[in-house]
XYZ file of C-alpha atoms in Angstrom:
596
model
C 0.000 0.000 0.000
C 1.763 3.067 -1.220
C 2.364 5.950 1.811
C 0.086 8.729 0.249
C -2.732 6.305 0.423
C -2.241 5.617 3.875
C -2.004 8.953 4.936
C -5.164 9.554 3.422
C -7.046 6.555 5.366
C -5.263 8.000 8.428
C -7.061 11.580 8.115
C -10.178 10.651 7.200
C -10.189 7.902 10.112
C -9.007 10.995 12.736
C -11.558 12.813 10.883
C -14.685 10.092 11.737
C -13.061 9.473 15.301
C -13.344 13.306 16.306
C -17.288 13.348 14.480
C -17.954 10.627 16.862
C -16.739 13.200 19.935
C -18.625 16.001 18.692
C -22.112 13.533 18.162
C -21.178 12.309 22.433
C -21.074 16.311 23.650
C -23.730 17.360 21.662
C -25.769 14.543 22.661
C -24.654 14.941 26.435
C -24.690 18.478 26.973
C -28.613 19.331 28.327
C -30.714 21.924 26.031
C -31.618 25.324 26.941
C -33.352 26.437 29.207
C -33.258 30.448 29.169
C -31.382 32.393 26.451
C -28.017 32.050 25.783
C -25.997 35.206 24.720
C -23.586 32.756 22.257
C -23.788 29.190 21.624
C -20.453 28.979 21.687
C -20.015 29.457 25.037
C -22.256 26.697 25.403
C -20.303 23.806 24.765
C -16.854 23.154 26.184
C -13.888 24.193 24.194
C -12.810 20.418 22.942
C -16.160 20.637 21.465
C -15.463 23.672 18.991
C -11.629 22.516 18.893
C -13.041 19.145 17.922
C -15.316 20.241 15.629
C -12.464 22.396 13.159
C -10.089 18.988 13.618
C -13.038 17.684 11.586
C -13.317 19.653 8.835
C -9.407 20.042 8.706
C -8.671 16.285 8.632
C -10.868 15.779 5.987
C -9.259 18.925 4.072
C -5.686 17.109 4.490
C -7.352 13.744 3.610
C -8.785 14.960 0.236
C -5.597 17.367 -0.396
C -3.751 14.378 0.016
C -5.359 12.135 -1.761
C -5.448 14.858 -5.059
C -1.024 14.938 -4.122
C -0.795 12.111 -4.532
C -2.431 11.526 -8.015
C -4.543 8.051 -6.438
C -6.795 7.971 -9.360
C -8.633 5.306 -8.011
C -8.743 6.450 -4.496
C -11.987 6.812 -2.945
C -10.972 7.104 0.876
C -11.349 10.730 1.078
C -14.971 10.277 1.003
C -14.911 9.235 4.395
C -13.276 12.328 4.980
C -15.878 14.828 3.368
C -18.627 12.354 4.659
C -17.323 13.299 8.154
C -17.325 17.287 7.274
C -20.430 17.178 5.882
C -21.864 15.853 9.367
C -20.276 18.181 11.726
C -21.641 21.124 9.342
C -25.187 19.186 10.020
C -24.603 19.245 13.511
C -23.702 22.645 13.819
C -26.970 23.930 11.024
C -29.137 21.870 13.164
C -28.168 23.456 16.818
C -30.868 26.056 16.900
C -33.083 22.440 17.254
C -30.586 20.723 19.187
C -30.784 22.955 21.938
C -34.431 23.217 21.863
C -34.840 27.144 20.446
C -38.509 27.868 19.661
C -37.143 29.707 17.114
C -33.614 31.007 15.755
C -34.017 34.202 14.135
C -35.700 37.208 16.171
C -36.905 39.754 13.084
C -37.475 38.366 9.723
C -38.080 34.892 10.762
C -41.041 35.741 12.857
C -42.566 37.661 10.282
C -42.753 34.684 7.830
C -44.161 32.523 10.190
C -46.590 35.262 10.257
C -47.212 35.144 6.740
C -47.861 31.131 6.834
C -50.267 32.042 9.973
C -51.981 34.134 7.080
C -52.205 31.029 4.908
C -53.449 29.254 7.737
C -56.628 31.531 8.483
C -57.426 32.220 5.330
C -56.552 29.296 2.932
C -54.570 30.998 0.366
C -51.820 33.347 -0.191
C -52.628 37.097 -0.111
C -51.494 39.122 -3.618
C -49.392 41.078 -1.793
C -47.182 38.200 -0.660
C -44.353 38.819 -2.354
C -42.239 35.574 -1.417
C -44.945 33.062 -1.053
C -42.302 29.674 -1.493
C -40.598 29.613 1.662
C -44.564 30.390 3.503
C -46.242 27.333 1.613
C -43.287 25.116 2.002
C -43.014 25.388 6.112
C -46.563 25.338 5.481
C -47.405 22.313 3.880
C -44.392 20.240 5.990
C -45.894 21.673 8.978
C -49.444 20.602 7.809
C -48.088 16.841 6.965
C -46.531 16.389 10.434
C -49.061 17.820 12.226
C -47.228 20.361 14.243
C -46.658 24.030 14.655
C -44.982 26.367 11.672
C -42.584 27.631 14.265
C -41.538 23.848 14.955
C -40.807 23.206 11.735
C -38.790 26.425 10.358
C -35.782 25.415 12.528
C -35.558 22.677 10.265
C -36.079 24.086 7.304
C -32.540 25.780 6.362
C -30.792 22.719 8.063
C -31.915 21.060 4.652
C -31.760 24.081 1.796
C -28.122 23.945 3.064
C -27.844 20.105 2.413
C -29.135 21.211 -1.351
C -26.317 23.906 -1.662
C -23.865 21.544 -0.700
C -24.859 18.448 -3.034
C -25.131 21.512 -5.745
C -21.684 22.443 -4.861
C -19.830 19.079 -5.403
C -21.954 18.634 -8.473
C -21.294 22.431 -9.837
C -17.444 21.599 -9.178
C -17.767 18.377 -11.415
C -18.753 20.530 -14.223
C -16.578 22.974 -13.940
C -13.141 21.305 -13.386
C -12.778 18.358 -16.396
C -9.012 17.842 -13.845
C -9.756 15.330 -10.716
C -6.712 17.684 -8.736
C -8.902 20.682 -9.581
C -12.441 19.142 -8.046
C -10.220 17.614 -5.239
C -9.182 21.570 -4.435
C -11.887 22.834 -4.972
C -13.624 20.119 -2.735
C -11.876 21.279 -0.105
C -13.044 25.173 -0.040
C -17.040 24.236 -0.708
C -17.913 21.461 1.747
C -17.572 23.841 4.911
C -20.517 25.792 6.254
C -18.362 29.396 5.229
C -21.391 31.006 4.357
C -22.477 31.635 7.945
C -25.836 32.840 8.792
C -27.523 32.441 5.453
C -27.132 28.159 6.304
C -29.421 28.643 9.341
C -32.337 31.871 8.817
C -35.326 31.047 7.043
C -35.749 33.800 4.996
C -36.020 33.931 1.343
C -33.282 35.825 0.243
C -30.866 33.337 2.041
C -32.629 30.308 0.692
C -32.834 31.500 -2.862
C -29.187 32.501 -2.519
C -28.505 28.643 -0.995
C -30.245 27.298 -4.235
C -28.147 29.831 -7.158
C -25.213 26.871 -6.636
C -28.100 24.167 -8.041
C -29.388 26.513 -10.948
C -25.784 27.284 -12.213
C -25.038 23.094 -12.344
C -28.289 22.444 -14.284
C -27.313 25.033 -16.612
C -23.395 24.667 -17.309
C -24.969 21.026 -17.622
C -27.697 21.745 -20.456
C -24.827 24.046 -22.266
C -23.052 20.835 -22.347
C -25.226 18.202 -23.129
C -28.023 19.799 -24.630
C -30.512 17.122 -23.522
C -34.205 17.329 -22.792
C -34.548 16.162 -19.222
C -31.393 18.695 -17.609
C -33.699 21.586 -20.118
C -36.399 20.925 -18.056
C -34.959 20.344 -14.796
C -33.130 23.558 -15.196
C -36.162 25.984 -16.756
C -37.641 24.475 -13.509
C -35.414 25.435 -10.513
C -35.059 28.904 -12.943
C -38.917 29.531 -12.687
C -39.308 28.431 -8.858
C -35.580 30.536 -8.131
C -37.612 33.986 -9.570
C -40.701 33.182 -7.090
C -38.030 32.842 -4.157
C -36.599 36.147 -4.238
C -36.567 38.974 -6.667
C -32.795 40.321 -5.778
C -31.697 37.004 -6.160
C -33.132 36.624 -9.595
C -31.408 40.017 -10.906
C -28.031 38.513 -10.085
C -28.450 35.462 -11.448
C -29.731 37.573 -14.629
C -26.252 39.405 -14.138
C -24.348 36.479 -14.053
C -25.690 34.974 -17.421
C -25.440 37.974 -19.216
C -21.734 38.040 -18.372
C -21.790 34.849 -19.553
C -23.425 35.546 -22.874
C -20.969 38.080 -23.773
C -17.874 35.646 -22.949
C -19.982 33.136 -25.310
C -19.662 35.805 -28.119
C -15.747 36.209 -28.226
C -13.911 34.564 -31.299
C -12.633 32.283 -28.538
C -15.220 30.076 -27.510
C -17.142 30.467 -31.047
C -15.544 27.210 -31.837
C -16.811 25.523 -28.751
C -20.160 24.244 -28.481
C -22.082 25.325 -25.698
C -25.721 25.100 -25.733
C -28.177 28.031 -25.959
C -28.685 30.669 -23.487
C -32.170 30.886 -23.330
C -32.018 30.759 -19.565
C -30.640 34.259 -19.816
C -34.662 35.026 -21.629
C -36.540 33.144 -20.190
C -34.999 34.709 -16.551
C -35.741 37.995 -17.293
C -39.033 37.093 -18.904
C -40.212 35.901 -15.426
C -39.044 38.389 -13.913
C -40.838 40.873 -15.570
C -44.079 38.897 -15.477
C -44.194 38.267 -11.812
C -42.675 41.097 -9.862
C -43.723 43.847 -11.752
C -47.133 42.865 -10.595
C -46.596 44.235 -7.161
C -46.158 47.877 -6.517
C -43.780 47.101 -3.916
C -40.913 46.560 -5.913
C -41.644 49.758 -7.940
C -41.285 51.932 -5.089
C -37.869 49.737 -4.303
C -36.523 50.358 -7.532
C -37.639 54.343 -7.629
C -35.752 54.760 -4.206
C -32.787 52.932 -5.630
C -32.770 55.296 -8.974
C -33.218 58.442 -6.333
C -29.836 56.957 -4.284
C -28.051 57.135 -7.293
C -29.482 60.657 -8.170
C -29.321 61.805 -4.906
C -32.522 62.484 -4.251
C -32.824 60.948 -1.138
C -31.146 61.681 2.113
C -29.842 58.099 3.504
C -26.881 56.850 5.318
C -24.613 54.328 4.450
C -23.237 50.942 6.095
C -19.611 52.980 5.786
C -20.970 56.445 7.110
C -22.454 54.324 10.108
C -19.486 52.680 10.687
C -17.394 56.022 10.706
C -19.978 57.955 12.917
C -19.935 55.085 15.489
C -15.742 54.900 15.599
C -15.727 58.905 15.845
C -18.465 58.855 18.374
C -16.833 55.752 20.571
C -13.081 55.649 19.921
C -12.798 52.169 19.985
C -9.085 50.319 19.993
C -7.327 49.766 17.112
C -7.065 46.046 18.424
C -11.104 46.014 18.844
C -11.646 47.218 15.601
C -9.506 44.750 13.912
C -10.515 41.883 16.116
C -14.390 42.778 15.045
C -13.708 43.023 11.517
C -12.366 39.475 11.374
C -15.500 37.790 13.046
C -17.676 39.729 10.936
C -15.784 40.068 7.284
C -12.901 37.632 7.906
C -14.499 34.476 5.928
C -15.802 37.033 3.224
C -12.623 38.602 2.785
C -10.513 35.417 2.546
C -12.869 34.252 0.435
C -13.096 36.856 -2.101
C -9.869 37.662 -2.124
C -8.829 33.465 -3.068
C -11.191 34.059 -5.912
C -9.559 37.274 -7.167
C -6.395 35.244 -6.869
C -7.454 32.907 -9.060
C -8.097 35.485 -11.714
C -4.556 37.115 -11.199
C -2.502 33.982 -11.231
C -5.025 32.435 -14.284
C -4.040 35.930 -16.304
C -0.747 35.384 -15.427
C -0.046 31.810 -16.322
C -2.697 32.177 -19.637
C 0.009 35.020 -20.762
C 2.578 32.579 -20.921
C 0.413 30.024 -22.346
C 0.471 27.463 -19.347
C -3.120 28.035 -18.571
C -6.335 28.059 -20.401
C -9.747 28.783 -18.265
C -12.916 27.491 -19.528
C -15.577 29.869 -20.072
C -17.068 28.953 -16.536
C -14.032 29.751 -15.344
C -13.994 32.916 -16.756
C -17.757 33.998 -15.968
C -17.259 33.082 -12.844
C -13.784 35.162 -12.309
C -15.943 38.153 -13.803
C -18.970 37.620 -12.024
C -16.682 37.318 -8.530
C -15.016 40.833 -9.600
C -18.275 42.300 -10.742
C -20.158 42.007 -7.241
C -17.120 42.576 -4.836
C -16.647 46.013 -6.463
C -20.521 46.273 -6.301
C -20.853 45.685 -2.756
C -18.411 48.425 -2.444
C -20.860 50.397 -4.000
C -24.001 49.458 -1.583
C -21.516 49.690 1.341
C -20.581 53.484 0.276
C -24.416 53.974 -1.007
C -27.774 53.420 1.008
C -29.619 51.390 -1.619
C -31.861 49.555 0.189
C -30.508 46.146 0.961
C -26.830 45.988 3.019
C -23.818 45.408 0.974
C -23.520 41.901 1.875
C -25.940 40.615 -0.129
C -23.682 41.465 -3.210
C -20.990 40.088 -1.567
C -22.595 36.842 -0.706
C -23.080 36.339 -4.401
C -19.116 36.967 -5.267
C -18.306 34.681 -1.972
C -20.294 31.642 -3.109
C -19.068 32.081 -6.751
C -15.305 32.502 -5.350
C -15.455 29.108 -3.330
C -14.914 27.506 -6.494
C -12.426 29.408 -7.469
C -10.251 29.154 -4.394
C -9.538 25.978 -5.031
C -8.722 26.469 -8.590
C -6.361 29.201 -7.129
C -4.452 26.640 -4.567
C -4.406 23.854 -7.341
C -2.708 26.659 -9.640
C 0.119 27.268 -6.852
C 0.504 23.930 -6.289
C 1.289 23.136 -9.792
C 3.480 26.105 -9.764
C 5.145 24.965 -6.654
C 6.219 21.933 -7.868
C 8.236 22.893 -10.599
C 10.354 25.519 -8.556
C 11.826 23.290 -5.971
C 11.369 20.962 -2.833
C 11.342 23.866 -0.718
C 8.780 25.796 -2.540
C 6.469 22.724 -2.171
C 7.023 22.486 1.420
C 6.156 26.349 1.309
C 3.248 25.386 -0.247
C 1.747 22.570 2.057
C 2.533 25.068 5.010
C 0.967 27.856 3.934
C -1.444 25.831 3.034
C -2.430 24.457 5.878
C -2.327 28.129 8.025
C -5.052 28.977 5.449
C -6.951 26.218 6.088
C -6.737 26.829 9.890
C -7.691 30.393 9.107
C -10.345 29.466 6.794
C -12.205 26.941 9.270
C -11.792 28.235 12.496
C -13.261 31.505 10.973
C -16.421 29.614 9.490
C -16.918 27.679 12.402
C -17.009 30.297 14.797
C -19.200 32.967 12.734
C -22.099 30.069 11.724
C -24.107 32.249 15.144
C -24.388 35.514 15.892
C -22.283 36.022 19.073
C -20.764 38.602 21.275
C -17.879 38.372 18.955
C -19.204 39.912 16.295
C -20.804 42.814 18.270
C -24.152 41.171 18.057
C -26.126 38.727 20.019
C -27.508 35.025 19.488
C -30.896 35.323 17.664
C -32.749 32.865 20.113
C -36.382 33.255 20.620
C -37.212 31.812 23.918
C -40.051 30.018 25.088
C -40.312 32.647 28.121
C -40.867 35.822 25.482
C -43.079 34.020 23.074
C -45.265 32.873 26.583
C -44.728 36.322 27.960
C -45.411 38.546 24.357
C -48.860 36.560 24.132
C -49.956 37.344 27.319
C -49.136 40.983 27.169
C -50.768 40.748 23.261
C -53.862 39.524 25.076
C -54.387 40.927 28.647
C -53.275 44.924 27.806
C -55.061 47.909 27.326
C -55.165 48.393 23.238
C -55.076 52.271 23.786
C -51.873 52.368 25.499
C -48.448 52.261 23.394
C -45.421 49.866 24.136
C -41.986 50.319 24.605
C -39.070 47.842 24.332
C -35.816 46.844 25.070
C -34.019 43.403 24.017
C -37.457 42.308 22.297
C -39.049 43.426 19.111
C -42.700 43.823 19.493
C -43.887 44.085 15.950
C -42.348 40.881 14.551
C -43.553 38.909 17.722
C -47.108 40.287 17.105
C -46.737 38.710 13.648
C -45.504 36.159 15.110
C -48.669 35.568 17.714
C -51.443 36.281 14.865
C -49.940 37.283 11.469
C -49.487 40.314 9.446
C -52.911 41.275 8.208
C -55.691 42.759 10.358
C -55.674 45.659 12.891
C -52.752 45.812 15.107
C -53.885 48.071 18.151
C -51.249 50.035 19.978
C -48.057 47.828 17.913
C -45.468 49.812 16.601
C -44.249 48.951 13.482
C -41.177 50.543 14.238
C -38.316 49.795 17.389
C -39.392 52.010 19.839
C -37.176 52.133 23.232
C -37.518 53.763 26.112
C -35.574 57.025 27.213
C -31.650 56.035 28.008
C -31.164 55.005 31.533
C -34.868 55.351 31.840
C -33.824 59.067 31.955
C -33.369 58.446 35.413
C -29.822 60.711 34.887
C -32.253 63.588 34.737
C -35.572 62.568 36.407
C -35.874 60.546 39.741
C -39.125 58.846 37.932
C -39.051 57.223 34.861
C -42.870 58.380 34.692
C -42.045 61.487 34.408
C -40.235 60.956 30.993
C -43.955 59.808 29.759
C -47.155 62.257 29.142
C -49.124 59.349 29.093
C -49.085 55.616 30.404
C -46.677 53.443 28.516
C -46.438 49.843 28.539
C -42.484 48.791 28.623
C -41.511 45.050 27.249
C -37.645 43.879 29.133
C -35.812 40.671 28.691
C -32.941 39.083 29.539
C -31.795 39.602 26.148
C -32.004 43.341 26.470
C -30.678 43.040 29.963
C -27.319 41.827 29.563
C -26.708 42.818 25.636
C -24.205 45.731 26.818
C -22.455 43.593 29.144
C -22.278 41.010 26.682
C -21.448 43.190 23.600
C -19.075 46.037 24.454
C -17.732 44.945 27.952
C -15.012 47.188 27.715
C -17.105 50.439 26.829
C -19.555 50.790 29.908
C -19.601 54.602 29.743
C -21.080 54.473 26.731
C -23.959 51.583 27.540
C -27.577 52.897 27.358
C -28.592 50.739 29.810
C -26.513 49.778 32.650
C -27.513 47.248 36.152
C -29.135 49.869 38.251
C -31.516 51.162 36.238
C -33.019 48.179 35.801
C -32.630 47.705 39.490
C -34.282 51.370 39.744
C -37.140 49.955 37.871
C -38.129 47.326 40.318
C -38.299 50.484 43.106
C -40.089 53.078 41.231
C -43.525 54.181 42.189
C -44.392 55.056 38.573
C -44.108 51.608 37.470
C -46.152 48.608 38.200
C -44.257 45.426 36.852
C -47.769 43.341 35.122
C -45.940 40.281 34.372
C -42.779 38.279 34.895
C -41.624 35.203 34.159
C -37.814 35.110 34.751
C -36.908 36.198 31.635
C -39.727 38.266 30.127
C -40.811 41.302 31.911
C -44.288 43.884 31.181
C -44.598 46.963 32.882
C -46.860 49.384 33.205
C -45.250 53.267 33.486
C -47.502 55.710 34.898
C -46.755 58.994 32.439
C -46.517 61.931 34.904
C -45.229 64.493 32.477
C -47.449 68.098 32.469
């Protein structure tokens, strides 16, 4: 038995043994049972250490097996069959740990919008996403239980679809084994982070763009009837899904198109592009039936005239470092948790471009035309998401950049298999060079994805949990106050959970549709009664989530926390406020608005 093949048996046998250590904590460690500020602070740290040994041992085990050319080799599979577990223990944790819910804004509102389906037996015209709603509906409908039990579940498995689209997207794409084995080894991790666990549209349309591009680089090669149908299929139902989704997909194939019309590839047979047609066909036919997405598109045009006054993700971002004066080490640590994976990513798949141009000069290199639509399509929406991140256009700039990162994942591997090639013809100690920096990348790479999947402290925001105790404590409050009187809130959002309780349609007495929070400190810096902030009575929703979020957050910036301990412990002593309800976790009061 030759060495490289059992090195490659080796990995992928560390890589089962450690699944089998994550399954045994995950299993072991109780669910939750109030909120939890990060989940990974959850689980012990051999859990999370375990869990990137994982996906790196079955990197090495499929790296290795590509090095060392085992054609017939199929042991790495036990390798990627051991990634592609972890990644489903980690999508699934929001059910694991017994959440009601995982997501606390959009989320909520959907299952509102399936509640709507539910009273009324059909979908409203001014649903504008109606696929994710009547999916969770209809599962939730065939096993009998609640919509919010089954949305959990419900990204757990678009994300299984992305990455079975992946592998088969690569197989197209790369005709070289080495090339699929690289790229292999960039795709089957959950990089991608939130998108693989919130069930919105946007994320799961964006999940399924991996799927549309195989069927189609698959009709332009074989031409056949059943992939044409398959494909105008999952192009018709990708349109209903989301309509931003569908204008870069639109993007991408006309990129495509013009590559197909260079003197290059007019040799070449490649099928027709009447995806490209019939895309923006259905486009036009179903969203420009709602007047929604005219107003969208007239506020976009009056961005880009300046029309508008909005602020920007980047003018944010400045205002909040010239306000707070953060470290330089705070800043930079919070940039990696929140960009770190996108950067890396992007910037492999720029690589790829560079060192493709490079070696294609010297004719060592030719890129397919997928190759090439991709490398412009990857270019094309990083330098566009620097335009929504300078620009207020709606949507935040990482939904541009989510399209160049999961066209780039491809193309990272492309980039490494490049460098690899290169490596070996320079010396011995260029390959070493290689496989080391290599291998810090691949730390880098997975250590990042695994510990951005959640929202956490670390990335200056908190874990999206909905807990049992403020779904129990929003319905009584929703069905024992006084309609007249207005709400405030802190750590809760009272519009989405009102959607949440009874839908979006109908009358919603005393619900803002906006956040709405009370005074800072209660305004107990200026009055000795928070009543006295109030002309009139005020209702005032508190959780544990909006309790601790400072602490958690910005420990290390308490003079500029809104909130802080002893105002809420001034709460519990004021004779302007009645507490209504508690639970342990979910608090209603009931301010008595003093103000002449």
């Amino acid at each position: 038995m030759s060495r490289p093949l059992v090195e490659t048996k080796l990995l992928a046998l560390v890589g089962l043994i450690l699944t089998l250590f994550v399954v045994l904590i995950a299993a072991v460690v109780p669910p939750a049972n109030g909120y939890e500020a990060s989940i990974y602070e959850v689980y012990p740290w051999y859990f999370w250490v375990s869990v990137v040994g994982v996906f790196l041992a079955g990197q090495l085990a499929i790296l290795r097996s590509a090095h060392g050319d085992l054609e017939g080799d199929r042991t790495w599979l036990f390798g990627l069959a051991a990634m592609f577990l972890v990644s489903a223990i980690l999508l699934l944790m929001p059910y694991i740990r017994g959440y009601p819910v995982y997501g606390r804004a959009d989320v909520l509102t959907h299952i509102g919008f399936i509640k709507n389906i539910s009273k009324q037996g059909f979908v409203e015209p001014s649903n504008i996403y109606p696929s994710t709603h009547l999916l969770v509906r209809i599962l939730a409908f065939a096993t009998e239980s609640e919509p919010m039990q089954v949305i959990n579940i419900i990204p757990a498995v678009v994300s299984v679809t992305y990455f079975g689209s992946m592998v088969l997207l690569l197989s197209q794409m790369f005709d070289r084994r080495r090339m699929f084995l690289f790229g292999l080894v960039f795709v089957s991790v959950p990089s991608l982070g939130t998108p693989h666990l919130l069930a919105v549209p946007f994320t799961h349309s964006m999940l399924l763009v991996p799927f549309v591009l195989y069927l189609f680089i698959r009709e332009q090669r074989t031409n056949t009837l059943p992939v044409r149908i398959a494909l105008v299929t999952a192009v018709i139902s990708l349109v209903i899904y989301h309509p931003l989704t569908t204008l870069f997909l639109i993007a991408a194939l006309a990129i495509y198109w013009v590559f197909k019309r260079t003197s290059r590839f007019a040799d070449e047979y490649v099928g027709p592009t009447s995806s490209l047609s019939l895309l923006v066909a259905v486009f036009a036919a179903w969203y420009f039936t709602f007047p929604g997405i005219i107003f969208r598109i007239e506020s976009i045009l009056n961005a880009f005239l300046g029309e508008e006054e909005s602020t920007s993700t980047l003018e944010n971002y400045s205002s909040t470092i010239s306000q707070t004066q953060p470290d330089l080490a705070d800043i930079l640590t919070l940039a990696v948790y929140k960009y770190g994976v996108e950067a890396l990513t992007v910037a492999l798949g720029v690589g790829f471009v560079l060192v493709a141009f490079l070696l294609w000069q010297r004719g060592r290199f030719s890129p397919n035309i997928y190759m090439l639509t991709f490398s412009a399509v990857v270019l094309t929406f990083t330098v566009g998401s620097v335009l929504f991140f300078t620009m207020d256009l709606i949507v935040g700039f990482g939904r541009p950049l989510l399209m160049a990162q999961i066209l780039a994942l491809p193309l990272a591997g492309a980039f490494w298999y490049l460098i690899w090639r290169f490596s070996r013809g320079v010396s011995d100690i260029g390959s070493t060079a290689f496989t080391g920096l290599l291998v810090i990348l691949l730390v880098l790479f997975v250590s990042l994805s695994t510990f951005t999947v959640y929202y956490s402290p670390n990335t200056s925001q908190m874990n999206h949990q909905v807990t049992e105790m403020e779904v129990s404590g929003t319905e009584w409050l929703f069905e024992n106050r006084n309609e007249t009187i207005a709400i405030d809130e802190f750590g809760i959002s009272q519009d989405r959970f009102y959607d949440l309780h009874y839908g979006t349609e109908g009358e919603r007495p005393s619900i803002r549709d906006e956040e709405t929070g009370p005074p800072e400190h209660f305004n107990y810096t200026v009055n000795r009664y928070a009543g006295e902030s109030y002309a009139s009575d005020s209702y005032l929703m508190l959780t544990k989530y909006g309790r601790i979020t400072y602490q958690e957050k910005f420990p290390d910036y308490e003079e500029y926390w809104a909130y802080k301990p002893k105002d809420y412990e001034r709460l519990e002593y004021d004779p302007t406020v009645s507490r209504t309800y508690d639970n342990g976790e979910f608090n209603s009061y009931l301010i008595n608005g003093t103000k002449a």
